CSV table of N, CA and C in Angstrom, one decimal:
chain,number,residue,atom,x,y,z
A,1,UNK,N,0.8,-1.2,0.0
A,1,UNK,CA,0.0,0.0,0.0
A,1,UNK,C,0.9,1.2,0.0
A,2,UNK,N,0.5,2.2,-0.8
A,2,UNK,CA,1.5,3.4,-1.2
A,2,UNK,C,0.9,4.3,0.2
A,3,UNK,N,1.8,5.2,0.3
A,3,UNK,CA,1.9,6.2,1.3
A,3,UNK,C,0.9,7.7,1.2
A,4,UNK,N,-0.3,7.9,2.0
A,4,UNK,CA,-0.9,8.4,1.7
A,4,UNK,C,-0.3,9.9,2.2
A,5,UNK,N,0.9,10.7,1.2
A,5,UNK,CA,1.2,11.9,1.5
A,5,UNK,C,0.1,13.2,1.9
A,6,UNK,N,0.1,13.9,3.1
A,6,UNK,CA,-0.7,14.8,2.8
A,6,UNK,C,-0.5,15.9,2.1
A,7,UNK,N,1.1,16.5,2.4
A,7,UNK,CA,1.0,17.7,1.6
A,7,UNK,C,2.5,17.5,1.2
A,8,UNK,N,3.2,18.5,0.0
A,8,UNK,CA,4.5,18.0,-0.6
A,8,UNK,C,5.5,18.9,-0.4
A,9,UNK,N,6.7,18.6,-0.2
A,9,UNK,CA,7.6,19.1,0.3
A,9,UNK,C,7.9,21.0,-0.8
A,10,UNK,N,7.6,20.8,-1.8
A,10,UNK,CA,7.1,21.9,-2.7
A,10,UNK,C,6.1,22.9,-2.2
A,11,UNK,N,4.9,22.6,-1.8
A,11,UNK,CA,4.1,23.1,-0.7
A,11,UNK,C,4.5,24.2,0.4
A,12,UNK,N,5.2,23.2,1.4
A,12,UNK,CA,6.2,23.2,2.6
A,12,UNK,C,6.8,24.7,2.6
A,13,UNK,N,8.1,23.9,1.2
A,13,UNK,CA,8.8,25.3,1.1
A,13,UNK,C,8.4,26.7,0.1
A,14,UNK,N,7.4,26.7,-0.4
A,14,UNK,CA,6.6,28.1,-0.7
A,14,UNK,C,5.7,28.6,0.6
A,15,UNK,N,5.0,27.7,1.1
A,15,UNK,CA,4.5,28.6,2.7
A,15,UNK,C,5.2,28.9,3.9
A,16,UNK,N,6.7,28.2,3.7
A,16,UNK,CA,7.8,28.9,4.2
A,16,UNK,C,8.0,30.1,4.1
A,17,UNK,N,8.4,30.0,3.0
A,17,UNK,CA,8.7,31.4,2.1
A,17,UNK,C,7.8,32.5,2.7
A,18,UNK,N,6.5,31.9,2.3
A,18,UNK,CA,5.6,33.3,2.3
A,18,UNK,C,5.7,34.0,4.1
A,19,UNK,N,6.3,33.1,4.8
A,19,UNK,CA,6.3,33.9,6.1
A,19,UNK,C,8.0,34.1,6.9
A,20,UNK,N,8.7,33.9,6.3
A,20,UNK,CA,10.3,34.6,6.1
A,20,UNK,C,11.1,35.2,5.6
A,21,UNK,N,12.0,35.8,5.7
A,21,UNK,CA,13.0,36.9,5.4
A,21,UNK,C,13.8,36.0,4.4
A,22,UNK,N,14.0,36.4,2.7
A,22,UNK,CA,14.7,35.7,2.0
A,22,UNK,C,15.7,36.8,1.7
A,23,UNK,N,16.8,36.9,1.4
A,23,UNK,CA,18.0,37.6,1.1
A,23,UNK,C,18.6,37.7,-0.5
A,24,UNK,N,18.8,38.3,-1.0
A,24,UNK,CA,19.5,38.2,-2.2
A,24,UNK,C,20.9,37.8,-1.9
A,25,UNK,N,21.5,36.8,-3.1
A,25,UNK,CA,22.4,36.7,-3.5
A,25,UNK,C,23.7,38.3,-3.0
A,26,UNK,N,23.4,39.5,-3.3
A,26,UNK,CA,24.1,40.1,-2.9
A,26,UNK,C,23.6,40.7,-1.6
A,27,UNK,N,22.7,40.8,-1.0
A,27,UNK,CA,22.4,41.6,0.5
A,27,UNK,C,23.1,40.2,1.3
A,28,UNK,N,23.5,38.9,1.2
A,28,UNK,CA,23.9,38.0,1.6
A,28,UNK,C,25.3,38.3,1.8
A,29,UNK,N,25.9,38.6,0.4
A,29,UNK,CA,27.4,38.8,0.1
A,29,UNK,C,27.6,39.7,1.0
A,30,UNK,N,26.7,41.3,1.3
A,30,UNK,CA,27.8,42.3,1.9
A,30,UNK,C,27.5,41.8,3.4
A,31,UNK,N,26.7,40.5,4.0
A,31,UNK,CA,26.7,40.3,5.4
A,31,UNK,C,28.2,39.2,5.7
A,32,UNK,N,29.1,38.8,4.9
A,32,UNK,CA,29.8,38.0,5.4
A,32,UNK,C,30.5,38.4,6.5
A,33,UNK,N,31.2,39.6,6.9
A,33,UNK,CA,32.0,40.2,7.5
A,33,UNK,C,31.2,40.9,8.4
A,34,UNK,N,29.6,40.8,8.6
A,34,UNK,CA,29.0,41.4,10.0
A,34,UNK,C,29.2,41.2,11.3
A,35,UNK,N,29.4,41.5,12.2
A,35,UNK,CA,29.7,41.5,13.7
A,35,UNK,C,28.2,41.1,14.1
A,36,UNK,N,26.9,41.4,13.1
A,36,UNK,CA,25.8,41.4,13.4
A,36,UNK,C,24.7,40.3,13.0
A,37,UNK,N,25.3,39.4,12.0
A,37,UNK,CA,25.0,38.1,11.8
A,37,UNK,C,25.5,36.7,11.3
A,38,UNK,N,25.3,35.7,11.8
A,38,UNK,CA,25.7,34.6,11.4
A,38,UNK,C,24.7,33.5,10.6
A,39,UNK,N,26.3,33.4,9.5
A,39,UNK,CA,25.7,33.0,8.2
A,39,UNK,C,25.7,31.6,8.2
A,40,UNK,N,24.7,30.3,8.2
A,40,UNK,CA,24.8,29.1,8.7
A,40,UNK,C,24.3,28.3,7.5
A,41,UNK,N,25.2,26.9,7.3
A,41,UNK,CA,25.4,26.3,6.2
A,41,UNK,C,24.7,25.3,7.0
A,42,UNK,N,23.5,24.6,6.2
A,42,UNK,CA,23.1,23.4,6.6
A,42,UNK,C,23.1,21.9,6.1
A,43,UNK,N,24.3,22.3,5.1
A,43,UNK,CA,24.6,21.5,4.3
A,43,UNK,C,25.0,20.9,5.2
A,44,UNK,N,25.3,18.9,4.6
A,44,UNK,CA,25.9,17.7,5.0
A,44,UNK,C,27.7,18.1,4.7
A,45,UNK,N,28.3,17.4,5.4
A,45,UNK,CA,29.4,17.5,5.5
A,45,UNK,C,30.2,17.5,4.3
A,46,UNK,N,29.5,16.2,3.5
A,46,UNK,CA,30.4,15.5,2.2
A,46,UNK,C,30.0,16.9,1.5
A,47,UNK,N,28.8,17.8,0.8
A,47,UNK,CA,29.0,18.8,0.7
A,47,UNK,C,29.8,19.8,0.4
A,48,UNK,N,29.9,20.0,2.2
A,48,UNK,CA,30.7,21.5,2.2
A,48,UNK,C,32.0,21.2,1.5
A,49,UNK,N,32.7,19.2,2.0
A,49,UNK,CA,33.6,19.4,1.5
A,49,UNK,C,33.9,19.3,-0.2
A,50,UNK,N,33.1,18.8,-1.1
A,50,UNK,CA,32.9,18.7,-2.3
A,50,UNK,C,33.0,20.2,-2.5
A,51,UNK,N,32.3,21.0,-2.1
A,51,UNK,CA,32.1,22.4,-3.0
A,51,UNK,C,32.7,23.8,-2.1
A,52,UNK,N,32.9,23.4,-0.9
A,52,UNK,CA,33.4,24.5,-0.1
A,52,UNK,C,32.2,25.2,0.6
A,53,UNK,N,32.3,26.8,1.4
A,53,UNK,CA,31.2,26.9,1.5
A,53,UNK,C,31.4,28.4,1.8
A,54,UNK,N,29.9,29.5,2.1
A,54,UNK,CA,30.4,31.2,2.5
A,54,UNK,C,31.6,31.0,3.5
A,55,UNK,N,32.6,32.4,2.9
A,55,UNK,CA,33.8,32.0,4.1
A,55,UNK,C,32.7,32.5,5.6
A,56,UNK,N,33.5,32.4,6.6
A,56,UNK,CA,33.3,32.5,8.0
A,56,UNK,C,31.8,31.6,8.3
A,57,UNK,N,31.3,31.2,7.4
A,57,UNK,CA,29.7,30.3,7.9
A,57,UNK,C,29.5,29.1,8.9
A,58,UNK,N,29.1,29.1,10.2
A,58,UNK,CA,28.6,28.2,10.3
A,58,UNK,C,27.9,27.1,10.1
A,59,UNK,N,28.9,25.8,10.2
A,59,UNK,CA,28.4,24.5,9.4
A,59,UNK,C,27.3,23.6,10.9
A,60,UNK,N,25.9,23.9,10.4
A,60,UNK,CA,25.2,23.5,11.1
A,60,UNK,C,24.4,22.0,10.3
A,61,UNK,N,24.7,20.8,10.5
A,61,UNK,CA,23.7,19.8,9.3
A,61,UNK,C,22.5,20.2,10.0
A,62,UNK,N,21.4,20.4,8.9
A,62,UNK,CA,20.2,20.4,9.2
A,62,UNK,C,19.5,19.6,9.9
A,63,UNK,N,20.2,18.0,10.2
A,63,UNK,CA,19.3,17.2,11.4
A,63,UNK,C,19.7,17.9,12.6
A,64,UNK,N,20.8,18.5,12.7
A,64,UNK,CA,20.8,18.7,14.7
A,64,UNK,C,20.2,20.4,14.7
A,65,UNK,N,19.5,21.1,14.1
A,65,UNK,CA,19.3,22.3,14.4
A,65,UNK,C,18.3,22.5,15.1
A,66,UNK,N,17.1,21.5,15.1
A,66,UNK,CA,16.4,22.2,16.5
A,66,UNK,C,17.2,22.2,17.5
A,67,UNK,N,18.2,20.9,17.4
A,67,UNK,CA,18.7,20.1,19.0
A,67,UNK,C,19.7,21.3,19.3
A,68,UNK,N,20.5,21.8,18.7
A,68,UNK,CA,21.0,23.2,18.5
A,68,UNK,C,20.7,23.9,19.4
A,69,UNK,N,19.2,24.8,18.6
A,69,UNK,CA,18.9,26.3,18.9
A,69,UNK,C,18.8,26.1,20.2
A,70,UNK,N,17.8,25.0,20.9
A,70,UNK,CA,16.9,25.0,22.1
A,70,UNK,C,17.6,24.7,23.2
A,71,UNK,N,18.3,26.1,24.0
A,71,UNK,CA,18.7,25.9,24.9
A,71,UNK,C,18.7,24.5,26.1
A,72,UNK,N,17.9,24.5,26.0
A,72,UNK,CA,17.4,23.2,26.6
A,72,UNK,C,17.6,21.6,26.4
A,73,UNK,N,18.4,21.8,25.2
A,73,UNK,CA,18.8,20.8,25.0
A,73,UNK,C,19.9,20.2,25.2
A,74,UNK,N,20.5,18.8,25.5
A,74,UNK,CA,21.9,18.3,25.6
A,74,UNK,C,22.8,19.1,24.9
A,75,UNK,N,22.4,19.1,23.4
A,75,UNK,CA,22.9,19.1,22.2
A,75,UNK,C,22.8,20.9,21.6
A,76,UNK,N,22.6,21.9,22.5
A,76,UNK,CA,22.7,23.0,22.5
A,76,UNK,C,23.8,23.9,21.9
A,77,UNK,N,24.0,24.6,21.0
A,77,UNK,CA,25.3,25.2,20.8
A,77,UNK,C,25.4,26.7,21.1
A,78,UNK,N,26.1,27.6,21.9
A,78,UNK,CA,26.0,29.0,22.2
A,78,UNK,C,25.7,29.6,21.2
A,79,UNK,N,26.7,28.9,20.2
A,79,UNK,CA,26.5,30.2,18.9
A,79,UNK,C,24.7,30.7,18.4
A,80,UNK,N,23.9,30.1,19.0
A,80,UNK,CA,22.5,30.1,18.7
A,80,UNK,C,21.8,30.5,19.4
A,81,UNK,N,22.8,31.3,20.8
A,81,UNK,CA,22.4,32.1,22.0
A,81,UNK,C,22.6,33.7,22.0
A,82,UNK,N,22.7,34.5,20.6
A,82,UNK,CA,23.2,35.4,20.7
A,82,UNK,C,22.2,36.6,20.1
A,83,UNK,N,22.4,38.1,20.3
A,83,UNK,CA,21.9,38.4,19.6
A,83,UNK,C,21.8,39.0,18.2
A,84,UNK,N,21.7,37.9,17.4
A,84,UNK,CA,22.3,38.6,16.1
A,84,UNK,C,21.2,38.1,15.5
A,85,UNK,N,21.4,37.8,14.0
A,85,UNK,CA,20.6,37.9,12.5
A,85,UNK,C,21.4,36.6,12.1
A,86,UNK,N,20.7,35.7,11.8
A,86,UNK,CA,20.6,34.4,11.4
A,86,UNK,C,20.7,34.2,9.8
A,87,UNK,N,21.2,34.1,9.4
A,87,UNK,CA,20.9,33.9,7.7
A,87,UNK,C,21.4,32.8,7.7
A,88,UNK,N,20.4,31.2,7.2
A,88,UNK,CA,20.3,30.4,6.5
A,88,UNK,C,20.5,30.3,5.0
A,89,UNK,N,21.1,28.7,5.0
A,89,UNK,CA,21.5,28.4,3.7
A,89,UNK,C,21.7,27.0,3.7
A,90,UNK,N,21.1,26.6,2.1
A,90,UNK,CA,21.6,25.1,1.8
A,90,UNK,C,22.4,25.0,0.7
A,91,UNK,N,22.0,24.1,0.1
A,91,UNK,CA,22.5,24.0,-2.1
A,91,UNK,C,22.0,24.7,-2.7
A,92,UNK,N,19.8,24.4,-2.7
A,92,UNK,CA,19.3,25.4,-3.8
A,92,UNK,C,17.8,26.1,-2.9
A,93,UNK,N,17.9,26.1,-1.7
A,93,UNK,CA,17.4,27.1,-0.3
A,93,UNK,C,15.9,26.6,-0.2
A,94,UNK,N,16.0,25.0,-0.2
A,94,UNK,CA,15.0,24.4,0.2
A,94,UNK,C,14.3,24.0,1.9
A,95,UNK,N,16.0,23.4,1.6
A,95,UNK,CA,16.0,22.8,3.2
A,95,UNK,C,16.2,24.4,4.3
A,96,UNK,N,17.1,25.0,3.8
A,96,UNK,CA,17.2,26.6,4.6
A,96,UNK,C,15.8,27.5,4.3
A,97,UNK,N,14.7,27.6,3.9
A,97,UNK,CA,13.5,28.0,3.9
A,97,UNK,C,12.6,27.1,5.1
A,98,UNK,N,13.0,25.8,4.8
A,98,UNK,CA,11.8,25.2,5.8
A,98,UNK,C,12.8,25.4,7.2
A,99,UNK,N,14.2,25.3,7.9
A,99,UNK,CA,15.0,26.3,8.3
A,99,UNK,C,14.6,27.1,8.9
A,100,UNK,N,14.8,28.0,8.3
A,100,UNK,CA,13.8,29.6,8.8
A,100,UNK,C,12.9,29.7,9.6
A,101,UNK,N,12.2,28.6,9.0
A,101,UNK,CA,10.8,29.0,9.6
A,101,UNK,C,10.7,27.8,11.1
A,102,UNK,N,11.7,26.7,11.1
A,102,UNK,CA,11.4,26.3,12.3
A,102,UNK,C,12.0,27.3,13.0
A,103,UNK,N,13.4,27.8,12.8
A,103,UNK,CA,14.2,28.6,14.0
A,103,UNK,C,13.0,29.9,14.2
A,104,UNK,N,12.3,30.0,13.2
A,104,UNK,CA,11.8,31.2,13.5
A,104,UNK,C,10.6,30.7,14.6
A,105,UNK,N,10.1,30.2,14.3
A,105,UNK,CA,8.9,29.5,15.4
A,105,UNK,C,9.6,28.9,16.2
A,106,UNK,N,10.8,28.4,16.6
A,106,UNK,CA,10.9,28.5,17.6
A,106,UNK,C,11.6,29.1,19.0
A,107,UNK,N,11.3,30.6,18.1
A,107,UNK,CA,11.7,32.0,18.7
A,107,UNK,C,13.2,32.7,18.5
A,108,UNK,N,13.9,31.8,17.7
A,108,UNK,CA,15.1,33.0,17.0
A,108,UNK,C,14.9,33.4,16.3
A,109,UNK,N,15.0,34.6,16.3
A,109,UNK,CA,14.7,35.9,15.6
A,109,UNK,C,16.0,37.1,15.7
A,110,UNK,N,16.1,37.6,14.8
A,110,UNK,CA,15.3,37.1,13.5
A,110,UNK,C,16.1,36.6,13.0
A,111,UNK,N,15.8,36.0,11.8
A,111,UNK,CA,16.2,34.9,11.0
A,111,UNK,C,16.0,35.2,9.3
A,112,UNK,N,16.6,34.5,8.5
A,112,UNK,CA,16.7,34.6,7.4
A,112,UNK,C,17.0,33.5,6.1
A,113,UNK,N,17.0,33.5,4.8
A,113,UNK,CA,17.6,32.7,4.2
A,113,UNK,C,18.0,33.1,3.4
A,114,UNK,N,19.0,32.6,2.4
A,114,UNK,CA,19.6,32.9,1.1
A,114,UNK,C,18.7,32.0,-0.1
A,115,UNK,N,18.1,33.4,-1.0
A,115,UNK,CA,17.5,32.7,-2.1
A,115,UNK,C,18.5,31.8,-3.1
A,116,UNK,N,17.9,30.8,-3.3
A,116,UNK,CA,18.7,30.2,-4.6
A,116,UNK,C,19.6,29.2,-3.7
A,117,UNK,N,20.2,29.7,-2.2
A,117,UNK,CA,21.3,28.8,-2.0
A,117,UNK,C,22.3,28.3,-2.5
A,118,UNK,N,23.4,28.0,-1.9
A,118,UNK,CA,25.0,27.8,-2.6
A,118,UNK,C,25.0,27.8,-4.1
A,119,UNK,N,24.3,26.7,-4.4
A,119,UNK,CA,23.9,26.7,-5.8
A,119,UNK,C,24.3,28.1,-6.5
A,120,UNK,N,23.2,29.4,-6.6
A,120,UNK,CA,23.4,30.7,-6.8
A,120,UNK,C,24.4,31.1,-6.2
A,121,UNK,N,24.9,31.2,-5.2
A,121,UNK,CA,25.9,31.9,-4.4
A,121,UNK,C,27.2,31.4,-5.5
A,122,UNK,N,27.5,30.0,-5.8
A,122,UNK,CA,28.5,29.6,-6.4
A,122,UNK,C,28.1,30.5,-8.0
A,123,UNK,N,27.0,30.2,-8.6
A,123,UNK,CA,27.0,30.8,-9.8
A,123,UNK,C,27.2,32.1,-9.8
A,124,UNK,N,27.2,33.0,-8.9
A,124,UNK,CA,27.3,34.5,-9.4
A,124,UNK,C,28.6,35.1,-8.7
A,125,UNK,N,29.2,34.0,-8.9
A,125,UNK,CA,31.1,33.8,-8.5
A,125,UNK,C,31.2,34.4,-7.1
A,126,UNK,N,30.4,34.5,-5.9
A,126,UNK,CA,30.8,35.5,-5.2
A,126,UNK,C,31.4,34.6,-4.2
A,127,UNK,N,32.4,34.8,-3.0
A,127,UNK,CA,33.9,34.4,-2.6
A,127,UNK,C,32.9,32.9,-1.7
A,128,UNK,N,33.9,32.1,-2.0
A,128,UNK,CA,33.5,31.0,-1.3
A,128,UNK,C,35.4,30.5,-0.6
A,129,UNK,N,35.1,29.6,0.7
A,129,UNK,CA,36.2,29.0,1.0
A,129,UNK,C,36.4,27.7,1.1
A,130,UNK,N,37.4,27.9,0.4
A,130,UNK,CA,37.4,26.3,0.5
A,130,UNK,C,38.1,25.5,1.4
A,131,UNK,N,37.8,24.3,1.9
A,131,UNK,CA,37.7,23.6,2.9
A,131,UNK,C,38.9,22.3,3.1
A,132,UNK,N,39.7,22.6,1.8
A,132,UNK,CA,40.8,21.8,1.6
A,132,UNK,C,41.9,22.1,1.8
A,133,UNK,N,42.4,23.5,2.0
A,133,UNK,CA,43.2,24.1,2.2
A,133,UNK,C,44.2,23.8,3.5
């Protein structure tokens, strides 16, 4: 018996969208160097290391990010205790839209994502670091 989906992951991330902060490609670029936000890669490891990633970004995999933000948790990280501006990101800013919107519901704020994701970010040549170095 096939799986009776109720709604599709396409869905998901356009009613994301419609209630988060998405970033261009360049309002992204002039935040690398902020004192005032951190830019978080939720890419998988094999990833970042295949393609590199924004320099100075936080490499957060998208399974531990609730376990992350929620102070409360074992699995807690400071950097998600502060007050800054959050800009999410993935490949092509699927997974960092649906992202958004949990960190955002679950009270970090504010928060953000990058349209298009690395994907874009690599295409419009702008500085990436690489991880092999």
């Amino acid at each position: 018996m096939a799986q009776n989906i109720k709604t599709s992951v396409k869905h998901m991330v356009a009613k994301a969208n419609a209630q988060i902060t998405t970033l261009s490609i360049d309002e992204a670029r002039a935040l690398i160097d902020s004192p005032d936000h951190v830019i978080v890669d939720l890419r998988d490891i094999r990833e970042l290391q295949r393609t590199g990633k924004i320099p100075g970004a936080f490499s957060c995999p998208r399974g531990m990010l609730e376990f992350w933000i929620d102070p409360a948790s074992p699995y807690h990280k400071e950097i998600f205790n502060q007050d800054k501006t959050y800009v999410f990101y993935c490949a092509s800013a699927w997974r960092s839209a649906l992202s958004a919107k949990v960190a955002q519901d679950m009270g970090l704020a504010p928060v953000a994502h990058i349209a298009g994701g690395f994907t874009a970010w690599a295409k419009a040549e702008a500085p990436i670091e690489d991880l092999h170095k």
